Short mmCIF file of C-alpha atoms in Angstrom, two decimals:
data_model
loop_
_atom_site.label_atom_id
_atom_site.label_comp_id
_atom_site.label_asym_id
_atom_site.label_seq_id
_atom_site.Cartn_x
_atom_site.Cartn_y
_atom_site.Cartn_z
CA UNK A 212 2.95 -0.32 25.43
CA UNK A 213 4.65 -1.21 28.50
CA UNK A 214 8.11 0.50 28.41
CA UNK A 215 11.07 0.16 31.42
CA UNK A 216 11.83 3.48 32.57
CA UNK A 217 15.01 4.84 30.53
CA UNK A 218 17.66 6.04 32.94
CA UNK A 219 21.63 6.43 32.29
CA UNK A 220 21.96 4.17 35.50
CA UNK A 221 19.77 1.14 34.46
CA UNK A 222 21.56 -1.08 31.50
CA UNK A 223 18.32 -1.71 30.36
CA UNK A 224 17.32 1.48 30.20
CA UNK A 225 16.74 1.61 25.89
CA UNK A 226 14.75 -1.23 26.09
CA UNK A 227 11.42 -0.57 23.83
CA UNK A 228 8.87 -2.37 25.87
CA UNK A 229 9.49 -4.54 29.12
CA UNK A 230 8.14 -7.55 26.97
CA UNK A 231 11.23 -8.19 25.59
CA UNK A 232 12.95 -9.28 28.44
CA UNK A 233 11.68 -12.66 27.04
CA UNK A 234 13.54 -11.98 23.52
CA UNK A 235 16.85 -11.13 25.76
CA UNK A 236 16.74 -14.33 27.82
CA UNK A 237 15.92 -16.40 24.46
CA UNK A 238 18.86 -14.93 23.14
CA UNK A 239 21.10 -15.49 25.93
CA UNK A 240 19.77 -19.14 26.81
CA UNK A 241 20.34 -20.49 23.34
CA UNK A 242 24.81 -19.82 23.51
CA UNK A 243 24.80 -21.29 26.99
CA UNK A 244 22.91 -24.38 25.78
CA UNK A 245 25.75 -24.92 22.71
CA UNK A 246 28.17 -23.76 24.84
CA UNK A 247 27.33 -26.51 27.55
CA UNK A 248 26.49 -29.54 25.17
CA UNK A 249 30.10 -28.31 23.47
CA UNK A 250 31.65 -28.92 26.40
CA UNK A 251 29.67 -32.14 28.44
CA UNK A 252 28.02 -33.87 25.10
CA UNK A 253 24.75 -34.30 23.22
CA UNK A 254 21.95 -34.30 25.59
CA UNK A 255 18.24 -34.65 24.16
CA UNK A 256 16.30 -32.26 25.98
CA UNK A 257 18.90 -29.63 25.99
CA UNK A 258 18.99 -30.38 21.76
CA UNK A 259 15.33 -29.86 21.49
CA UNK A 260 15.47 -26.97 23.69
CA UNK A 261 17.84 -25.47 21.46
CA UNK A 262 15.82 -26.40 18.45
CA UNK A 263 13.19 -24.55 19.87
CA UNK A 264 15.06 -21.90 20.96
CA UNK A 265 16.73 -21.21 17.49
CA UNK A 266 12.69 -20.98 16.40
CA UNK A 267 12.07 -18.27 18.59
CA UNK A 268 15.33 -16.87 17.69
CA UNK A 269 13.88 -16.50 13.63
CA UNK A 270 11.17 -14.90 15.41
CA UNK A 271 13.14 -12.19 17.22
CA UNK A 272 15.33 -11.26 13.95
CA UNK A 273 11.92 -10.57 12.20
CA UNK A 274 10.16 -8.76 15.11
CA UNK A 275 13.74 -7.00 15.67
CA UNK A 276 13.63 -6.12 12.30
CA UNK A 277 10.40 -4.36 11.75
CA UNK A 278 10.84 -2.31 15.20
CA UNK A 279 14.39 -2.23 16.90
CA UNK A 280 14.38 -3.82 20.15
CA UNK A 281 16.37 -0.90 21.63
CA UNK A 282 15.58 2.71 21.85
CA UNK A 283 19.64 3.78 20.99
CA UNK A 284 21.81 2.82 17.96
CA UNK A 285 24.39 0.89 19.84
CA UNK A 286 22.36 -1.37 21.88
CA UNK A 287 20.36 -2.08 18.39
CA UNK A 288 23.44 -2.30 16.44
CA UNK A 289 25.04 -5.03 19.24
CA UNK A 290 21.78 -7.16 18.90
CA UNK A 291 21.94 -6.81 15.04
CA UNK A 292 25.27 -9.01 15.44
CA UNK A 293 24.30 -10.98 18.37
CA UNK A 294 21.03 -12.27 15.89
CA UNK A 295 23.70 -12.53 13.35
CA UNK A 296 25.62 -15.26 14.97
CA UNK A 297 23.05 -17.33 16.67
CA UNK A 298 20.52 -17.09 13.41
CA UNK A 299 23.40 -18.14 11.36
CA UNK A 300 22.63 -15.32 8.46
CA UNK A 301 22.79 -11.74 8.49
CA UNK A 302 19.85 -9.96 9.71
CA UNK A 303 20.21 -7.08 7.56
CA UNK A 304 18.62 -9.46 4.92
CA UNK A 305 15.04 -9.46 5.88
CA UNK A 306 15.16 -5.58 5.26
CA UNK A 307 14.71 -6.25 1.28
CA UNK A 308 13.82 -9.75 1.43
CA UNK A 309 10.62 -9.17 4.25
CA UNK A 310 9.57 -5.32 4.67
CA UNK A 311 10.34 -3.58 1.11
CA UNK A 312 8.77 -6.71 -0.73
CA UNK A 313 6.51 -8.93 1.27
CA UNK A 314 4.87 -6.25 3.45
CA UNK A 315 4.71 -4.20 0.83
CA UNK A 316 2.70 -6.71 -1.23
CA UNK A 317 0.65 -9.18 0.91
CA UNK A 318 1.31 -12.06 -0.96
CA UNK A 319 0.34 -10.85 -3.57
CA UNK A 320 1.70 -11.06 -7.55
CA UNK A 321 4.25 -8.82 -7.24
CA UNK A 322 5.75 -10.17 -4.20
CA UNK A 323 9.15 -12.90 -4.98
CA UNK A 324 7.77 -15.35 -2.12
CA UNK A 325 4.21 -15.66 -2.56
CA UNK A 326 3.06 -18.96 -1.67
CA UNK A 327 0.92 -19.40 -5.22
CA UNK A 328 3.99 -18.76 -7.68
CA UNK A 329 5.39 -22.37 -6.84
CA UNK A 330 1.67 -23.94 -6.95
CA UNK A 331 -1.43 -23.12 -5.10
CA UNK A 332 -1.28 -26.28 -2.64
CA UNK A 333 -0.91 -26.13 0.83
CA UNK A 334 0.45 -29.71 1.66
CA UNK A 335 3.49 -30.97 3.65
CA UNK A 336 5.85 -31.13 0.91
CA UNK A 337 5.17 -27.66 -0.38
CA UNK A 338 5.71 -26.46 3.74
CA UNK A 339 9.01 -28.76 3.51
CA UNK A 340 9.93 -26.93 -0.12
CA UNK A 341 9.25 -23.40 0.44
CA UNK A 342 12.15 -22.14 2.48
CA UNK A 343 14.07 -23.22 -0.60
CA UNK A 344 12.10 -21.79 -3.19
CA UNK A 345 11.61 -18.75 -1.51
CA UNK A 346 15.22 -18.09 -0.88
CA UNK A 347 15.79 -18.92 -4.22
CA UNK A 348 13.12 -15.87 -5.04
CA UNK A 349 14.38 -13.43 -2.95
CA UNK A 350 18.10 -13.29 -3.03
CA UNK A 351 18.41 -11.59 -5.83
CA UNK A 352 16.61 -9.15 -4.39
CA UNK A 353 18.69 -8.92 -1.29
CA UNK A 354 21.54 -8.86 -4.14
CA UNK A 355 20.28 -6.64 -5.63
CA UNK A 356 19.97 -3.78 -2.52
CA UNK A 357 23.32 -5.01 -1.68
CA UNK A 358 24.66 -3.13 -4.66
CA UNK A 359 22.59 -0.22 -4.95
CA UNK A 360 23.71 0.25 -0.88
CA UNK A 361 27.06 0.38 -2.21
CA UNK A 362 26.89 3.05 -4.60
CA UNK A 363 24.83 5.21 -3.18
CA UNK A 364 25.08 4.66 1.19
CA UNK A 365 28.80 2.56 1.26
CA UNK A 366 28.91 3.41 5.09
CA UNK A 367 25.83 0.94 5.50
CA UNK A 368 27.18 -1.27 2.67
CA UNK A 369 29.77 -1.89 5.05
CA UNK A 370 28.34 -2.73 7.90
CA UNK A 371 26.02 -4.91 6.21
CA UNK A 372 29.23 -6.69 4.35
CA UNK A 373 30.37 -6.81 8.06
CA UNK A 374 27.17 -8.73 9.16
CA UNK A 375 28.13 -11.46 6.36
CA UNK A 376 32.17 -11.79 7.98
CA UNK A 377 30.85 -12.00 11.14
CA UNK A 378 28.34 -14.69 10.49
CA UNK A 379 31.02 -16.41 8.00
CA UNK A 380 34.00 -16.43 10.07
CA UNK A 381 31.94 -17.82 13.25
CA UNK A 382 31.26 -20.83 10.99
CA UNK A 383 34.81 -21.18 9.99
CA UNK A 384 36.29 -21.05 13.20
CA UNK A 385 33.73 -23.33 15.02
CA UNK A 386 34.17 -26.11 11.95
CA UNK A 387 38.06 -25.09 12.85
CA UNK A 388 37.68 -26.00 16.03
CA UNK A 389 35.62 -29.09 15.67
CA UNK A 390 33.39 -29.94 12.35
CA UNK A 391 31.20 -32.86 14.52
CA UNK A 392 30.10 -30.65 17.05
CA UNK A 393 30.13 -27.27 15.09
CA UNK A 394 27.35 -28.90 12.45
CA UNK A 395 25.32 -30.77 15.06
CA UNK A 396 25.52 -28.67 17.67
CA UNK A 397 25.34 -24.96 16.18
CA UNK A 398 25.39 -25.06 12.29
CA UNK A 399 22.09 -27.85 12.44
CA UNK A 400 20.03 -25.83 14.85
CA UNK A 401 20.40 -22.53 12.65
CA UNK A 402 19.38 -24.12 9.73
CA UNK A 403 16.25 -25.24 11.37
CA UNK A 404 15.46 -21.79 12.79
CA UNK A 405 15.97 -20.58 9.36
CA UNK A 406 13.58 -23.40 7.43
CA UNK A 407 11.23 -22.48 10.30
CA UNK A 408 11.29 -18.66 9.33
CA UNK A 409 10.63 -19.05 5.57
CA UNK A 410 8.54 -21.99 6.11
CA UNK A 411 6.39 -19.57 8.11
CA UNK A 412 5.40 -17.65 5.20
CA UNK A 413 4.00 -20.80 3.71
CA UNK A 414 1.95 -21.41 6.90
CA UNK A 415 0.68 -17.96 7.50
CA UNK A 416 -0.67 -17.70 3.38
CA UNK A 417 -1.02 -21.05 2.02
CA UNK A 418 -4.60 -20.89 0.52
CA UNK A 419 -5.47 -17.58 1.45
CA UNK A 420 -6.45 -15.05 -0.72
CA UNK A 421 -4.34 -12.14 -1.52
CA UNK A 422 -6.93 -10.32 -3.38
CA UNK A 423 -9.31 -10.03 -0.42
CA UNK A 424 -8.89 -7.04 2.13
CA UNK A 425 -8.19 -9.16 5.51
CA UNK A 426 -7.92 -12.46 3.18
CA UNK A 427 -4.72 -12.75 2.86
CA UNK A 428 -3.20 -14.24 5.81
CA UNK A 429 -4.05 -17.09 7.84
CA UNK A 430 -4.05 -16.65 11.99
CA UNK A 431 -2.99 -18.97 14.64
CA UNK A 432 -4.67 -18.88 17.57
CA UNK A 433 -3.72 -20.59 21.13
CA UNK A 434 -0.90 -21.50 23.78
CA UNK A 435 2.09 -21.45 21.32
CA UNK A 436 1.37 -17.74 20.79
CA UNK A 437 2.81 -16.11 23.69
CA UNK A 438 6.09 -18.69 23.73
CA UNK A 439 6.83 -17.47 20.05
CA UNK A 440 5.55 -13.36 20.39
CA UNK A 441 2.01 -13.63 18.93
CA UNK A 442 3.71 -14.67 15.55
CA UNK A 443 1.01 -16.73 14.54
CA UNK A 444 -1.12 -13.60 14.72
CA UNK A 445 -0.39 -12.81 11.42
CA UNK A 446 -3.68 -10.26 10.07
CA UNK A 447 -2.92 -7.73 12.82
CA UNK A 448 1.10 -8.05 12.55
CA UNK A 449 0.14 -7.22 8.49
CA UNK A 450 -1.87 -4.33 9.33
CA UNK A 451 0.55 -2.32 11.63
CA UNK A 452 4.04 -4.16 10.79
CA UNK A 453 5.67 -1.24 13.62
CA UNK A 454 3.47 -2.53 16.04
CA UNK A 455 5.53 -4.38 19.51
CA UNK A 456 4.61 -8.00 19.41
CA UNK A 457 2.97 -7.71 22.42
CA UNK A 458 0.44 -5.60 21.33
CA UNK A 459 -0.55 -8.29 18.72
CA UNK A 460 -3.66 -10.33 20.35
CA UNK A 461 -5.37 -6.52 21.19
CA UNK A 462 -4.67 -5.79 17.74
CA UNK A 463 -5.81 -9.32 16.99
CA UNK A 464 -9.05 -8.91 18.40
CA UNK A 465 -10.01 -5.91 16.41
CA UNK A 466 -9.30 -8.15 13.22
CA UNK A 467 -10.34 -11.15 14.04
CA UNK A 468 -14.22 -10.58 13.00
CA UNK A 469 -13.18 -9.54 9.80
CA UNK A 470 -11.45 -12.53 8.67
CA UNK A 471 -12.54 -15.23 6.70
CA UNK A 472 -13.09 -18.33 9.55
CA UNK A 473 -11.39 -20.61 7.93
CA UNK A 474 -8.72 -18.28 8.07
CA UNK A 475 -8.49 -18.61 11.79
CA UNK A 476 -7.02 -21.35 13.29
CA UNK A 477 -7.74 -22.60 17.09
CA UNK A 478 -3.75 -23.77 17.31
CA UNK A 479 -1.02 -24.95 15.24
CA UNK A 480 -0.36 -28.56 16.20
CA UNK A 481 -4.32 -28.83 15.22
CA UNK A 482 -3.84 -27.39 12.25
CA UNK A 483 -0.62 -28.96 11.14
CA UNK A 484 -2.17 -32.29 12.63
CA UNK A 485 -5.48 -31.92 10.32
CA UNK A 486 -3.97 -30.82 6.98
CA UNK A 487 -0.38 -31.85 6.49
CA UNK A 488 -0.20 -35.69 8.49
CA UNK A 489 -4.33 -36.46 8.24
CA UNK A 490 -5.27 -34.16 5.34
CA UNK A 491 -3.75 -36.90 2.52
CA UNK A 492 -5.63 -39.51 3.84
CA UNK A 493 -8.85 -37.48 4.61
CA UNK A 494 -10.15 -35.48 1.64
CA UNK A 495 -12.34 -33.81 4.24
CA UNK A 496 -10.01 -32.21 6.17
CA UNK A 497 -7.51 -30.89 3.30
CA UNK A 498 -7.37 -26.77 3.20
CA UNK A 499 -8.98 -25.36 0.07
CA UNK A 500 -7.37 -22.53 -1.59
CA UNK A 501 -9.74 -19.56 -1.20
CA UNK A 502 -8.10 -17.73 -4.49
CA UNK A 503 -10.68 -17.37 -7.32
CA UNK A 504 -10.01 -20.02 -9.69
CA UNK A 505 -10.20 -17.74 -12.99
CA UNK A 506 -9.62 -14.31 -13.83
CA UNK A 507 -11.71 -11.46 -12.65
CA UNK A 508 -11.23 -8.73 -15.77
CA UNK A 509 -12.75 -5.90 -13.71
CA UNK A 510 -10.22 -6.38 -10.90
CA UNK A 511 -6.54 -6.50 -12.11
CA UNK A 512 -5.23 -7.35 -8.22
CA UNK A 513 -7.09 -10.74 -8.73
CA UNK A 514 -5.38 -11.43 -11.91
CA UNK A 515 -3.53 -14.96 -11.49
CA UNK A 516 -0.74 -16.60 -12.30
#
């Protein structure tokens, strides 16, 4: 891992790998491109640069999330809130909701947002759906840590409960200030980055098994990779979930023979192109779920819904 040397004279002396100098600049570009259309008007390419960057932004709260872009509390702890306000939801949230229940079961029947437990399709309206039925899934667990936080850690109840002000206050003053341009301009491109970070779960397991050792995730290969930290290198990010991103296509490599092919995709807009807008229309190129259709007695993981 490539870290930046830690001195008490360089500001970015905590930082956990020099990689993440992208993350910073994401998050710093995407306030000064609100900020600007706030104050000079919609523009088009500075919209769908924001879209983007409010993608990359989901991606940051869940890479941030399994390993701490910083090396010292306080640097972590400002980023925590900086997430906070430009993912438009707490970060604290993936915590239950991502690590203690998807991680911990692969997709598979005991975890809330498994891709099967609302059907085992893998179409566009199930991608469109499944930020909605998985947040629907996995609140209560989130609810649920929420409360056992408070009785037995309040100190981190409370700065959790903080996380929620922060996030809920920003909205009310900006819709204060100006509801037109606080939907269009800030609220809009948050809720995209957030469809985009559950709807990744249905992209990345769709079809895949969950009872097979390196079956259970689906890769994405290609240029979009390094513009969105090797998220779509999803096998090796299972496999060592405190691994930096950047260390995700060597990891990949290792993997990569021991995955099912049609498991491994050459790029997304191919993939999205061939199933979800062709797929309907072409029988041929439709994804196939890769789940046993019935019940294997001797092996209680494959049991299925």
């Amino acid at each position: 891992m490539s870290r930046l040397p830690i001195s008490p004279l360089d500001p970015l002396g905590p930082l956990r790998d020099r990689s993440d100098l992208q993350s910073l600049a994401y998050l710093l570009a995407q306030p000064m491109l609100m900020a600007w259309q706030w104050v000079h008007g919609f523009h088009p390419l500075a919209y769908a640069a924001s879209l983007f960057l409010a993608v990359g932004i989901s991606v940051i709260h869940h890479n941030h999330a399994h390993l701490p872009m910083w090396t010292r509390r306080h640097p972590n702890r400002a980023t925590d809130l900086a997430i906070t306000l430009l993912q438009g939801h707490p970060t604290c949230v993936l915590h239950p909701a991502h690590r203690l229940n998807h991680h911990r079961f692969r997709h598979g029947p005991e975890d809330a947002a498994r891709t099967w437990r609302f059907g085992d399709h893998n179409h566009l309206p199930g991608w469109a759906l499944h930020p909605l039925q998985a947040a629907i899934a996995v609140y209560p667990l989130v609810l649920t840590w929420l409360r056992r936080l408070r009785r037995h850690r309040p100190a981190v109840w409370r700065w959790y409960i903080a996380q929620y002000a922060l996030w809920l206050g920003s909205w009310a003053l900006l819709l204060a200030l100006d509801p037109g341009k606080a939907l269009g301009l800030v609220i809009v491109p948050q809720l995209f980055g957030l469809h985009w970070l559950l709807a990744a779960n249905y992209l990345q397991h769709a079809h895949a098994d969950d009872g097979s050792r390196y079956g259970y995730a689906r890769n994405f290969e290609g240029w979009l990779n390094p513009l969105l930290f090797n998220i779509g290198l999803h096998t090796a990010h299972h496999e060592h979930g405190r691994a930096h991103w950047s260390q995700l296509p060597r990891l990949h490599r290792r993997y990569r023979e021991r995955v099912d092919p049609r498991l491994l995709e050459r790029g997304f807009a191919r993939y999205v192109l061939r199933v979800f807008v062709l797929g309907p229309f072409a029988p041929a190129l439709r994804s196939r779920s890769l789940r046993p259709a019935t019940v294997n007695p001797e092996n209680p993981h494959k049991d299925r819904c």
